[in-house]
Tab-separated table of C-alpha atoms and ligand atoms in Angstrom:
chain	number	residue	atom	x	y	z
W	23	MET	CA	12.690	-13.334	-16.711
W	24	GLU	CA	10.475	-15.184	-14.229
W	25	ILE	CA	9.606	-13.093	-11.179
W	26	ILE	CA	7.631	-14.487	-8.247
W	27	HIS	CA	5.987	-11.769	-6.142
W	28	VAL	CA	5.144	-12.958	-2.635
W	29	SER	CA	2.746	-10.684	-0.777
W	30	ALA	CA	0.029	-10.496	1.867
W	31	GLU	CA	-2.153	-8.303	-0.369
W	32	CYS	CA	-3.044	-8.002	-4.043
W	33	TYR	CA	-5.893	-5.950	-5.506
W	34	PRO	CA	-8.642	-6.988	-6.268
W	35	VAL	CA	-8.140	-10.272	-4.398
W	36	ALA	CA	-7.483	-8.686	-1.002
W	37	LYS	CA	-6.461	-5.112	-0.202
W	38	ALA	CA	-5.969	-3.170	3.014
W	39	GLY	CA	-3.999	-0.291	1.484
W	40	GLY	CA	-1.472	0.690	-1.165
W	41	LEU	CA	0.486	-2.585	-0.966
W	42	GLY	CA	-2.509	-4.309	-2.553
W	43	ASP	CA	-2.674	-1.755	-5.370
W	44	VAL	CA	1.037	-2.139	-6.150
W	45	VAL	CA	1.055	-5.945	-6.163
W	46	GLY	CA	-2.115	-5.959	-8.291
W	47	ALA	CA	-0.522	-3.720	-10.911
W	48	LEU	CA	3.252	-4.160	-11.183
W	49	PRO	CA	3.137	-7.866	-12.212
W	50	LYS	CA	0.488	-7.117	-14.835
W	51	TYR	CA	2.726	-4.562	-16.499
W	52	GLN	CA	5.758	-6.824	-16.141
W	53	CYS	CA	3.856	-9.532	-18.034
W	54	GLN	CA	2.821	-7.013	-20.694
W	55	ALA	CA	6.509	-6.157	-21.069
W	56	GLY	CA	7.276	-9.790	-21.875
W	57	HIS	CA	8.338	-11.160	-18.475
W	58	ILE	CA	6.703	-13.967	-16.582
W	59	ALA	CA	5.515	-12.372	-13.350
W	60	LYS	CA	3.434	-14.377	-10.886
W	61	VAL	CA	1.875	-13.558	-7.524
W	62	VAL	CA	1.527	-15.917	-4.587
W	63	MET	CA	-0.458	-14.843	-1.544
W	64	PRO	CA	-2.527	-16.340	1.302
W	65	MET	CA	-6.011	-17.601	0.551
W	66	TYR	CA	-8.337	-15.438	2.638
W	67	ARG	CA	-12.092	-15.719	2.478
W	68	THR	CA	-12.725	-12.796	0.144
W	69	LYS	CA	-15.334	-12.077	-2.499
W	70	PHE	CA	-12.753	-12.600	-5.247
W	71	LEU	CA	-12.176	-16.177	-4.060
W	72	TYR	CA	-15.820	-17.134	-4.431
W	73	GLU	CA	-16.290	-15.289	-7.738
W	74	SER	CA	-13.359	-16.898	-9.537
W	75	GLU	CA	-12.481	-20.327	-10.873
W	76	TRP	CA	-9.528	-22.244	-9.489
W	77	THR	CA	-7.465	-25.322	-10.219
W	78	VAL	CA	-5.339	-27.163	-7.693
W	79	ASP	CA	-1.669	-26.604	-8.521
W	80	PHE	CA	0.007	-28.380	-5.604
W	81	LYS	CA	-0.728	-30.130	-2.346
W	82	GLY	CA	1.908	-30.414	0.313
W	83	GLN	CA	2.714	-30.808	3.984
W	84	ALA	CA	5.013	-28.819	6.184
W	85	ASN	CA	5.526	-28.016	9.814
W	86	LEU	CA	5.529	-24.950	11.971
W	87	GLY	CA	7.499	-25.998	15.024
W	88	ASN	CA	5.890	-29.267	16.068
W	89	TRP	CA	2.577	-28.519	14.351
W	90	PHE	CA	2.233	-30.411	11.061
W	91	PHE	CA	-0.039	-28.845	8.530
W	92	ASP	CA	-1.408	-29.610	5.076
W	93	PHE	CA	-1.505	-26.881	2.497
W	94	THR	CA	-2.922	-26.499	-0.993
W	95	ILE	CA	-1.831	-24.089	-3.681
W	96	ILE	CA	-4.635	-23.096	-6.038
W	97	LYS	CA	-4.265	-21.183	-9.277
W	98	GLU	CA	-6.777	-18.757	-10.795
W	99	SER	CA	-7.927	-20.368	-14.054
W	100	ASN	CA	-8.812	-17.472	-16.356
W	101	ASN	CA	-5.889	-15.054	-16.116
W	102	LYS	CA	-8.320	-12.461	-14.770
W	103	LEU	CA	-5.573	-10.195	-13.439
W	104	GLY	CA	-3.194	-10.399	-16.368
W	105	PHE	CA	-0.731	-12.643	-14.499
W	106	ASP	CA	-0.723	-16.072	-12.845
W	107	LEU	CA	-2.183	-15.819	-9.368
W	108	PHE	CA	-1.606	-18.516	-6.759
W	109	LEU	CA	-3.276	-18.730	-3.357
W	110	VAL	CA	-1.964	-20.710	-0.425
W	111	ASP	CA	-4.689	-22.428	1.556
W	112	ILE	CA	-3.799	-23.468	5.070
W	113	ASN	CA	-6.903	-24.714	6.740
W	114	GLY	CA	-7.847	-22.762	9.876
W	115	LEU	CA	-4.884	-20.407	9.660
W	116	LEU	CA	-5.115	-18.270	6.534
W	117	ASP	CA	-8.724	-18.768	5.417
W	118	ARG	CA	-10.221	-15.920	7.386
W	119	GLN	CA	-12.139	-12.763	6.509
W	120	LYS	CA	-9.489	-10.189	7.377
W	121	ILE	CA	-5.950	-9.940	6.092
W	122	TYR	CA	-4.301	-8.837	9.348
W	123	GLY	CA	-5.141	-8.127	12.941
W	124	TYR	CA	-5.257	-11.595	14.518
W	125	ASP	CA	-3.285	-12.634	17.612
W	126	ASP	CA	-1.613	-15.402	15.630
W	127	ASP	CA	-0.488	-13.265	12.673
W	128	ALA	CA	3.163	-14.289	13.339
W	129	GLU	CA	2.162	-17.972	12.978
W	130	ARG	CA	-0.062	-17.274	9.976
W	131	PHE	CA	2.546	-15.457	7.904
W	132	THR	CA	5.430	-17.711	8.953
W	133	ALA	CA	3.455	-20.807	7.917
W	134	PHE	CA	2.494	-19.052	4.665
W	135	GLN	CA	6.153	-18.403	3.833
W	136	ILE	CA	7.156	-21.984	4.706
W	137	ALA	CA	4.411	-23.310	2.415
W	138	VAL	CA	5.559	-21.068	-0.427
W	139	LEU	CA	9.117	-22.345	-0.124
W	140	ASN	CA	8.029	-25.978	0.053
W	141	TRP	CA	6.036	-25.442	-3.108
W	142	MET	CA	8.887	-23.728	-5.025
W	143	ASN	CA	11.270	-26.398	-3.793
W	144	HIS	CA	9.268	-28.934	-5.794
W	145	TRP	CA	9.459	-27.075	-9.074
W	146	GLU	CA	11.596	-28.599	-11.809
W	147	HIS	CA	13.068	-25.204	-12.576
W	148	GLN	CA	13.927	-22.214	-10.409
W	149	PRO	CA	12.548	-18.703	-10.811
W	150	ASP	CA	14.951	-15.901	-11.691
W	151	ILE	CA	13.849	-13.639	-8.853
W	152	VAL	CA	11.768	-13.961	-5.693
W	153	HIS	CA	10.326	-10.518	-4.962
W	154	CYS	CA	9.130	-10.109	-1.357
W	155	HIS	CA	6.875	-7.282	-0.153
W	156	ASP	CA	7.022	-5.974	3.437
W	157	HIS	CA	7.659	-7.858	6.654
W	158	HIS	CA	4.966	-10.529	6.081
W	159	THR	CA	7.316	-12.080	3.552
W	160	GLY	CA	10.516	-10.895	5.191
W	161	LEU	CA	11.690	-14.301	6.430
W	162	LEU	CA	11.946	-15.690	2.880
W	163	PRO	CA	15.461	-14.438	2.079
W	164	PHE	CA	16.772	-15.924	5.349
W	165	MET	CA	15.001	-19.232	4.916
W	166	MET	CA	16.100	-19.537	1.285
W	167	GLN	CA	19.700	-19.097	2.291
W	168	TYR	CA	20.039	-20.800	5.636
W	169	CYS	CA	17.341	-23.487	6.021
W	170	TYR	CA	18.696	-26.907	5.076
W	171	ASP	CA	15.383	-27.973	3.504
W	172	PHE	CA	15.438	-25.171	0.956
W	173	GLY	CA	19.017	-25.585	-0.279
W	174	ARG	CA	17.780	-25.792	-3.887
W	175	LEU	CA	16.670	-22.182	-3.644
W	176	ARG	CA	19.891	-20.877	-2.087
W	177	ASN	CA	21.118	-19.223	-5.238
W	178	VAL	CA	17.851	-17.637	-6.303
W	179	PRO	CA	18.231	-13.862	-5.807
W	180	THR	CA	15.708	-12.098	-3.579
W	181	VAL	CA	14.483	-8.517	-3.804
W	182	VAL	CA	12.650	-7.001	-0.879
W	183	THR	CA	10.419	-3.964	-1.357
W	184	ILE	CA	9.714	-1.917	1.748
W	185	HIS	CA	6.292	-0.359	1.495
W	186	ASN	CA	6.168	0.498	5.164
W	187	GLY	CA	9.138	0.247	7.496
W	188	GLN	CA	7.078	1.112	10.601
W	189	TYR	CA	5.720	-2.434	10.812
W	190	GLN	CA	8.450	-5.034	11.150
W	191	GLY	CA	6.724	-8.253	12.272
W	192	TRP	CA	8.728	-8.576	15.517
W	193	MET	CA	8.518	-11.919	17.350
W	194	GLY	CA	10.146	-13.313	20.459
W	195	TRP	CA	13.011	-15.765	20.142
W	196	ASP	CA	10.715	-18.500	21.483
W	197	LYS	CA	9.215	-18.533	17.983
W	198	SER	CA	12.524	-19.408	16.352
W	199	ARG	CA	11.346	-23.037	16.563
W	200	TYR	CA	8.916	-22.247	13.738
W	201	ILE	CA	11.713	-21.779	11.249
W	202	PRO	CA	12.586	-25.103	9.605
W	203	ARG	CA	16.060	-26.532	10.490
W	204	TRP	CA	18.526	-23.727	9.982
W	205	ASP	CA	22.160	-22.932	10.441
W	206	LEU	CA	22.283	-21.718	14.063
W	207	TRP	CA	25.449	-19.751	13.394
W	208	LYS	CA	23.270	-17.384	11.380
W	209	ARG	CA	21.168	-16.245	14.329
W	210	GLY	CA	22.402	-12.703	13.824
W	211	MET	CA	20.696	-12.577	10.423
W	212	LEU	CA	17.299	-12.869	12.118
W	213	ASP	CA	17.938	-10.731	15.149
W	214	TRP	CA	17.420	-7.059	15.881
W	215	ALA	CA	17.416	-5.813	19.473
W	216	ASP	CA	16.950	-9.326	20.882
W	217	MET	CA	13.884	-10.089	18.841
W	218	ILE	CA	13.359	-11.928	15.601
W	219	ASN	CA	12.728	-9.020	13.258
W	220	PRO	CA	11.498	-10.222	9.827
W	221	LEU	CA	11.924	-6.815	8.179
W	222	ALA	CA	15.478	-6.356	9.512
W	223	SER	CA	16.257	-9.933	8.483
W	224	ALA	CA	14.989	-9.221	4.970
W	225	VAL	CA	17.214	-6.142	4.696
W	226	LYS	CA	20.208	-8.158	5.889
W	227	CYS	CA	19.636	-11.238	3.731
W	228	ALA	CA	18.057	-9.974	0.473
W	229	SER	CA	20.177	-9.446	-2.622
W	230	LYS	CA	18.631	-5.993	-3.087
W	231	VAL	CA	16.261	-3.800	-1.115
W	232	THR	CA	13.966	-1.222	-2.635
W	233	THR	CA	11.790	1.456	-1.061
W	234	VAL	CA	8.717	2.925	-2.739
W	235	SER	CA	10.067	6.473	-3.178
W	236	TRP	CA	13.442	8.210	-3.248
W	237	SER	CA	12.838	10.473	-0.293
W	238	TYR	CA	11.630	7.614	1.881
W	239	LEU	CA	14.887	5.776	1.301
W	240	ALA	CA	16.802	8.798	2.574
W	241	GLU	CA	14.401	9.210	5.536
W	242	LEU	CA	14.858	5.623	6.683
W	243	ARG	CA	18.396	6.437	7.750
W	244	SER	CA	17.030	8.817	10.374
W	245	ASN	CA	13.509	7.485	10.955
W	246	ALA	CA	12.970	3.724	10.628
W	247	ASN	CA	11.326	2.683	13.856
W	248	GLY	CA	14.644	1.462	15.314
W	249	LEU	CA	16.308	0.211	12.101
W	250	GLU	CA	18.066	3.467	11.219
W	251	LYS	CA	21.577	2.050	11.734
W	252	LEU	CA	20.750	-0.966	9.608
W	253	PHE	CA	19.649	1.211	6.679
W	254	GLU	CA	22.766	3.287	7.089
W	255	TYR	CA	24.932	0.156	6.997
W	256	GLU	CA	23.108	-1.510	4.108
W	257	GLN	CA	22.665	1.590	1.956
W	258	GLY	CA	24.773	0.039	-0.810
W	259	LYS	CA	22.098	-2.494	-1.637
W	260	CYS	CA	19.118	-0.140	-1.304
W	261	VAL	CA	17.399	1.639	-4.206
W	262	GLY	CA	14.415	4.023	-4.159
W	263	ILE	CA	11.818	3.334	-6.882
W	264	LEU	CA	8.735	5.508	-6.974
W	265	ASN	CA	5.495	3.532	-7.349
W	266	GLY	CA	3.368	3.975	-10.421
W	267	ILE	CA	-0.422	3.807	-10.529
W	268	ASP	CA	-2.607	1.517	-12.558
W	269	ASN	CA	-3.883	3.867	-15.250
W	270	GLU	CA	-6.365	1.237	-16.437
W	271	VAL	CA	-8.110	1.103	-13.062
W	272	TRP	CA	-7.679	4.778	-12.223
W	273	ASP	CA	-8.933	6.631	-15.273
W	274	PRO	CA	-11.645	9.304	-14.920
W	275	ALA	CA	-12.630	8.721	-18.542
W	276	THR	CA	-13.656	5.091	-17.911
W	277	ASP	CA	-13.896	4.582	-14.134
W	278	LYS	CA	-17.012	2.488	-13.516
W	279	TYR	CA	-17.579	4.030	-10.080
W	280	LEU	CA	-18.096	7.613	-11.300
W	281	VAL	CA	-21.470	9.162	-12.055
W	282	HIS	CA	-19.925	11.141	-14.884
W	283	HIS	CA	-16.773	10.439	-16.884
W	284	PHE	CA	-14.366	13.227	-17.797
W	285	SER	CA	-10.903	13.929	-19.117
W	286	VAL	CA	-8.527	16.837	-19.036
W	287	LYS	CA	-10.590	18.528	-21.792
W	288	ASP	CA	-13.772	18.861	-19.736
W	289	VAL	CA	-12.300	18.635	-16.283
W	290	THR	CA	-14.165	21.555	-14.669
W	291	ALA	CA	-17.635	20.475	-15.782
W	292	GLY	CA	-16.868	16.764	-15.325
W	293	LYS	CA	-15.630	17.136	-11.781
W	294	GLN	CA	-18.570	19.359	-10.894
W	295	LYS	CA	-21.064	16.616	-11.822
W	296	ASN	CA	-19.333	14.103	-9.579
W	297	LYS	CA	-19.097	16.729	-6.850
W	298	GLU	CA	-22.815	17.415	-7.053
W	299	GLU	CA	-23.529	13.728	-6.489
W	300	LEU	CA	-21.237	13.699	-3.425
W	301	CYS	CA	-22.812	16.916	-2.088
W	302	ARG	CA	-26.309	15.510	-2.591
W	303	ARG	CA	-25.413	12.344	-0.677
W	304	PHE	CA	-23.628	14.078	2.166
W	305	GLY	CA	-25.704	17.248	2.489
W	306	PHE	CA	-23.130	19.815	1.329
W	307	ASP	CA	-23.439	23.024	-0.654
W	308	SER	CA	-21.803	22.218	-4.027
W	309	LYS	CA	-20.682	25.834	-4.526
W	310	LYS	CA	-18.209	25.640	-1.651
W	311	PRO	CA	-14.783	23.999	-2.016
W	312	LEU	CA	-14.810	20.351	-0.957
W	313	PHE	CA	-11.852	18.919	1.006
W	314	VAL	CA	-11.641	15.126	1.495
W	315	PHE	CA	-9.475	12.673	3.402
W	316	ILE	CA	-9.322	8.989	2.432
W	317	GLY	CA	-7.226	6.540	4.381
W	318	ARG	CA	-6.387	4.647	7.508
W	319	LEU	CA	-7.160	6.714	10.616
W	320	VAL	CA	-3.791	6.148	12.267
W	321	GLY	CA	-0.913	8.237	13.636
W	322	GLU	CA	1.215	7.637	10.539
W	323	LYS	CA	-1.399	9.445	8.469
W	324	ALA	CA	-1.688	12.171	11.167
W	325	ALA	CA	-5.405	11.393	11.329
W	326	ASP	CA	-5.357	12.280	15.054
W	327	VAL	CA	-4.663	15.939	14.213
W	328	LEU	CA	-7.365	16.206	11.570
W	329	PRO	CA	-10.446	16.614	13.798
W	330	ASP	CA	-8.960	19.669	15.505
W	331	ALA	CA	-7.500	21.061	12.294
W	332	ILE	CA	-10.865	20.785	10.535
W	333	ARG	CA	-12.750	22.235	13.525
W	334	THR	CA	-10.392	25.178	13.652
W	335	SER	CA	-10.740	25.779	9.905
W	336	ILE	CA	-14.509	25.658	10.107
W	337	PHE	CA	-14.416	28.165	12.972
W	338	TYR	CA	-12.099	30.698	11.300
W	339	SER	CA	-13.573	30.410	7.798
W	340	GLN	CA	-17.111	30.459	9.145
W	341	GLY	CA	-17.996	27.317	7.282
W	342	SER	CA	-16.922	28.439	3.806
W	343	ALA	CA	-15.640	24.941	2.869
W	344	SER	CA	-17.022	21.393	3.204
W	345	PHE	CA	-15.150	18.325	4.484
W	346	LEU	CA	-15.707	14.615	3.877
W	347	VAL	CA	-13.685	11.839	5.565
W	348	LEU	CA	-13.576	8.161	4.537
W	349	GLY	CA	-11.576	5.772	6.669
W	350	SER	CA	-11.297	3.591	9.699
W	351	GLY	CA	-8.673	3.036	12.366
W	352	GLU	CA	-8.038	4.333	15.853
W	353	THR	CA	-11.224	4.397	17.911
W	354	ASN	CA	-10.720	7.868	19.383
W	355	VAL	CA	-10.295	9.384	15.934
W	356	GLU	CA	-13.311	7.523	14.555
W	357	TRP	CA	-15.293	8.750	17.536
W	358	ALA	CA	-14.189	12.378	17.058
W	359	PHE	CA	-15.342	12.287	13.449
W	360	GLN	CA	-18.658	10.691	14.399
W	361	GLN	CA	-19.238	13.552	16.854
W	362	MET	CA	-18.370	16.185	14.282
W	363	LYS	CA	-20.987	14.848	11.870
W	364	HIS	CA	-23.646	16.062	14.274
W	365	GLU	CA	-21.853	19.243	15.302
W	366	TYR	CA	-21.299	20.469	11.759
W	367	GLU	CA	-24.157	19.115	9.716
W	368	GLY	CA	-24.043	20.403	6.125
W	369	ILE	CA	-20.321	21.241	6.433
W	370	PHE	CA	-18.679	18.046	7.684
W	371	ASN	CA	-19.476	14.388	7.112
W	372	ALA	CA	-17.632	11.094	7.586
W	373	VAL	CA	-17.987	7.492	6.528
W	374	ILE	CA	-16.234	5.219	8.955
W	375	GLY	CA	-15.284	2.058	7.111
W	376	TYR	CA	-13.799	0.874	3.862
W	377	ASP	CA	-15.588	1.697	0.609
W	378	GLU	CA	-13.738	1.294	-2.694
W	379	THR	CA	-16.649	2.692	-4.747
W	380	LEU	CA	-17.032	5.818	-2.680
W	381	SER	CA	-13.285	6.434	-2.688
W	382	HIS	CA	-13.272	6.671	-6.496
W	383	LEU	CA	-16.174	9.128	-6.462
W	384	MET	CA	-14.352	11.205	-3.855
W	385	TYR	CA	-11.141	11.422	-5.915
W	386	ALA	CA	-13.299	12.570	-8.831
W	387	GLY	CA	-15.692	14.950	-7.072
W	388	ALA	CA	-13.448	16.605	-4.500
W	389	ASP	CA	-11.571	19.853	-5.047
W	390	PHE	CA	-8.797	19.087	-2.542
W	391	LEU	CA	-7.360	15.902	-0.969
W	392	LEU	CA	-5.804	16.229	2.495
W	393	MET	CA	-2.716	14.106	3.292
W	394	PRO	CA	-0.959	15.418	6.387
W	395	SER	CA	0.949	12.099	6.848
W	396	ARG	CA	3.744	11.965	9.405
W	397	VAL	CA	5.222	9.050	7.431
W	398	GLU	CA	4.367	8.332	3.805
W	399	PRO	CA	6.694	5.867	2.071
W	400	CYS	CA	5.062	6.642	-1.272
W	401	GLY	CA	1.358	7.364	-1.018
W	402	LEU	CA	-0.922	6.477	-3.894
W	403	ASN	CA	-3.881	8.651	-2.911
W	404	GLN	CA	-2.212	11.864	-4.006
W	405	MET	CA	-1.398	10.313	-7.392
W	406	TYR	CA	-4.999	9.122	-7.858
W	407	ALA	CA	-6.197	12.592	-6.843
W	408	MET	CA	-3.903	14.208	-9.389
W	409	ARG	CA	-5.138	11.945	-12.186
W	410	TYR	CA	-8.689	13.020	-11.284
W	411	GLY	CA	-7.804	16.724	-11.188
W	412	THR	CA	-8.035	17.051	-7.405
W	413	VAL	CA	-5.463	19.336	-5.753
W	414	PRO	CA	-3.321	17.417	-3.222
W	415	VAL	CA	-2.713	19.178	0.115
W	416	VAL	CA	0.253	17.291	1.588
W	417	ARG	CA	2.933	17.375	4.246
W	418	SER	CA	6.391	17.466	2.649
W	419	THR	CA	7.553	13.953	3.423
W	420	GLY	CA	8.497	10.693	1.647
W	421	GLY	CA	6.666	10.046	-1.573
W	422	LEU	CA	4.456	13.092	-1.098
W	423	GLN	CA	7.517	15.274	-1.404
W	424	ASP	CA	8.587	13.378	-4.524
W	425	THR	CA	5.283	13.732	-6.350
W	426	VAL	CA	3.656	17.034	-5.327
W	427	THR	CA	4.889	20.577	-6.018
W	428	ASP	CA	3.518	23.681	-4.351
W	429	MET	CA	1.290	26.005	-6.325
W	430	GLY	CA	3.551	28.893	-5.327
W	431	ASP	CA	6.431	27.366	-7.349
W	432	ALA	CA	6.824	27.568	-11.108
W	433	ASP	CA	4.306	25.157	-12.698
W	434	GLY	CA	3.245	23.984	-9.232
W	435	PHE	CA	-0.160	22.399	-8.717
W	436	GLY	CA	-0.502	21.337	-5.094
W	437	ILE	CA	-0.273	22.692	-1.555
W	438	ARG	CA	2.610	21.624	0.654
W	439	PHE	CA	3.338	22.228	4.333
W	440	ASN	CA	5.939	21.105	6.844
W	441	ASN	CA	4.259	20.056	10.066
W	442	ALA	CA	1.436	17.717	10.919
W	443	SER	CA	-0.041	20.426	13.152
W	444	VAL	CA	-3.373	22.186	13.473
W	445	GLU	CA	-1.690	25.438	12.378
W	446	ASP	CA	-0.036	24.097	9.210
W	447	ILE	CA	-3.033	22.054	8.112
W	448	GLY	CA	-5.385	24.947	8.897
W	449	TYR	CA	-3.256	27.406	6.945
W	450	SER	CA	-3.122	25.016	3.976
W	451	ILE	CA	-6.904	24.640	3.995
W	452	HIS	CA	-7.089	28.442	4.006
W	453	ARG	CA	-4.762	28.588	0.976
W	454	GLY	CA	-6.946	26.049	-0.800
W	455	THR	CA	-10.154	27.925	-0.037
W	456	ALA	CA	-8.563	31.122	-1.360
W	457	VAL	CA	-7.327	29.639	-4.649
W	458	TYR	CA	-10.680	27.911	-5.188
W	459	SER	CA	-12.286	31.244	-6.030
W	460	ASP	CA	-9.816	31.750	-8.885
W	461	ALA	CA	-11.409	29.507	-11.522
W	462	GLN	CA	-8.624	30.084	-14.021
W	463	GLN	CA	-5.870	29.067	-11.635
W	464	MET	CA	-7.836	25.999	-10.543
W	465	LYS	CA	-8.242	24.929	-14.132
W	466	ALA	CA	-4.541	25.494	-14.874
W	467	MET	CA	-3.505	23.393	-11.857
W	468	ARG	CA	-5.921	20.614	-12.721
W	469	THR	CA	-4.770	20.507	-16.302
W	470	ARG	CA	-1.120	20.420	-15.243
W	471	MET	CA	-1.459	17.562	-12.781
W	472	MET	CA	-3.739	15.454	-14.960
W	473	GLN	CA	-1.066	15.433	-17.632
W	474	ILE	CA	1.691	14.049	-15.406
W	475	ASP	CA	2.657	10.510	-16.314
W	476	HIS	CA	2.378	8.253	-13.245
W	477	SER	CA	2.226	5.019	-15.221
W	478	TRP	CA	4.270	1.989	-14.153
W	479	GLU	CA	6.592	2.343	-17.129
W	480	SER	CA	9.593	3.981	-15.453
W	481	ALA	CA	9.234	2.054	-12.182
W	482	MET	CA	9.222	-1.150	-14.191
W	483	GLU	CA	12.439	-0.235	-15.898
W	484	ALA	CA	13.996	0.582	-12.534
W	485	TYR	CA	12.935	-2.812	-11.103
W	486	GLN	CA	14.350	-4.452	-14.187
W	487	ALA	CA	17.705	-2.820	-13.518
W	488	VAL	CA	17.583	-4.073	-9.921
W	489	TYR	CA	16.786	-7.630	-11.009
W	490	SER	CA	19.560	-7.542	-13.586
W	491	ALA	CA	22.037	-6.341	-10.949
W	492	CYS	CA	21.074	-9.330	-8.783
W	493	LEU	CA	21.771	-11.732	-11.594
W	494	GLU	CA	25.167	-10.323	-12.526
I	522	ADP	P1	-1.429	3.092	2.739
I	522	ADP	O1	-1.092	1.902	1.939
I	522	ADP	O2	-0.353	3.516	3.654
I	522	ADP	O3	-2.742	2.967	3.421
I	522	ADP	P2	-1.573	4.474	0.135
I	522	ADP	O4	-1.798	5.904	-0.196
I	522	ADP	O5	-0.425	3.845	-0.509
I	522	ADP	O6	-1.582	4.327	1.730
I	522	ADP	O7	-2.802	3.615	-0.387
I	522	ADP	C1	-4.043	3.594	0.198
I	522	ADP	C2	-4.994	2.877	-0.741
I	522	ADP	O8	-6.103	2.401	0.030
I	522	ADP	C3	-5.589	3.753	-1.808
I	522	ADP	O9	-5.966	2.951	-2.921
I	522	ADP	C4	-6.835	4.317	-1.115
I	522	ADP	O10	-7.794	4.777	-2.034
I	522	ADP	C5	-7.285	3.089	-0.364
I	522	ADP	N1	-8.062	3.347	0.854
I	522	ADP	C6	-7.583	3.653	2.084
I	522	ADP	N2	-8.568	3.726	2.984
I	522	ADP	C7	-9.693	3.492	2.302
I	522	ADP	C8	-11.092	3.416	2.676
I	522	ADP	N3	-11.482	3.641	3.925
I	522	ADP	N4	-11.987	3.102	1.732
I	522	ADP	C9	-11.582	2.868	0.443
I	522	ADP	N5	-10.307	2.918	0.043
I	522	ADP	C10	-9.387	3.224	0.948
I	523	GLC	C1	2.454	1.456	2.198
I	523	GLC	C2	2.764	2.932	2.441
I	523	GLC	C3	2.293	3.825	1.330
I	523	GLC	C4	2.621	3.244	-0.029
I	523	GLC	C5	2.069	1.852	-0.127
I	523	GLC	C6	2.364	1.185	-1.504
I	523	GLC	O1	1.226	1.065	2.663
I	523	GLC	O2	2.260	3.361	3.678
I	523	GLC	O3	2.879	5.105	1.474
I	523	GLC	O4	2.073	4.041	-1.041
I	523	GLC	O5	2.638	1.034	0.845
I	523	GLC	O6	3.735	1.077	-1.747
């Protein structure tokens, strides 16, 4: 089967979060299983671009409204990622340093999708499946079905995976002129609440829709940033498939970013060595339990509650635990953490920014990983933490609920709570600090979670079933 993944991110080419990890891994395992999986994404100015070799695959022209543009599709020459990788170069529009966050993101991703379709339209054959990821590629199912220029692709099934339903790519109807000649009767397939809504359009037009965990699929019917009714209506075509993790990249026995490798057999000693390195760098006492947070500092992740929750914990426990935060996002949260570095030297530290290397060392060296997310469609951090023997402390929601059990339950290994509040987070930190002094229980929990299989195997089979259902 030939599957074309279209995405804004793909690790290690360009990553802002878990979407990149998933699109960097799933196609690799699909190829290993005998399929032909390819990825096409925008060409940003990233390190990977300059460090790799490329050949020109296609040159074309298209238009976005009345702006004509040239585009080039380049292909990575050495199969570095284990699948064919194609980048779309649109001069001045896509070739920037960041993935998102520009005022013209609507134009950038619409032009990207138009270029992708123009390119596929020129192929001699047609792919079996076009697999779109999130709203940046959400106009593809509509355009494939209703734009006159792409009639050749009309019968190619589309699968849309929702990694995050909070962001939908809304644009005003004035931007409808960007979409190449289309059947005006189909306006309703683009519209939600008087806006063009690429995510809603994807859900309406795709052959199948998947979400990245089972619980998140159920949640979307009551919490989907305005699309609840749509998910209710379209539930027949929706399937929840829990993400896997790339066990080749995330393996404490081989991870190139760790100061000491370990496995389940020497987990206590192995983790301690990585912890000591972290404590040395950040000025902590390595005998105390170490809690970390890694992620975007945004409301979805409940990062706004963390400063107060950590402050309160430090106050009540009289500094018996250490805390390290890595992330960037909302300015007020970044600022609160910067302040706390000075207030609680030796107990709290924060790195504001993005640091892949440090994140790996933190998963390995920490005792506990905090994830109080208000919304978590899947969450990869908790699975990485588990593979590195770090106890996840999570709010019971979405994928966190599907992957973490509470240590109070039979064979449990994590800490779960219900509310993204100072009280619940504080109490969970207290539970963590208490269990930390029981070395036997810590070892048992670490051993249990490190043995859980989070590989892509079962997710791949589930995607396979979805693709097959589209082709029936
Ligand atoms: P989301 O995609 O919603 O941000 P996920 O849990 O799915 O959340 O994935 C987040 C990914 O991004 C993980 O690989 C995590 O390690 C990584 N990550 C997030 N923030 C940072 C950061 N500041 N530095 C390094 N890695 C980060
Ligand atoms: C999104 C979600 C996250 C998920 C990731 C990969 O960014 O917020 O929960 O793990 O996509 O699917």
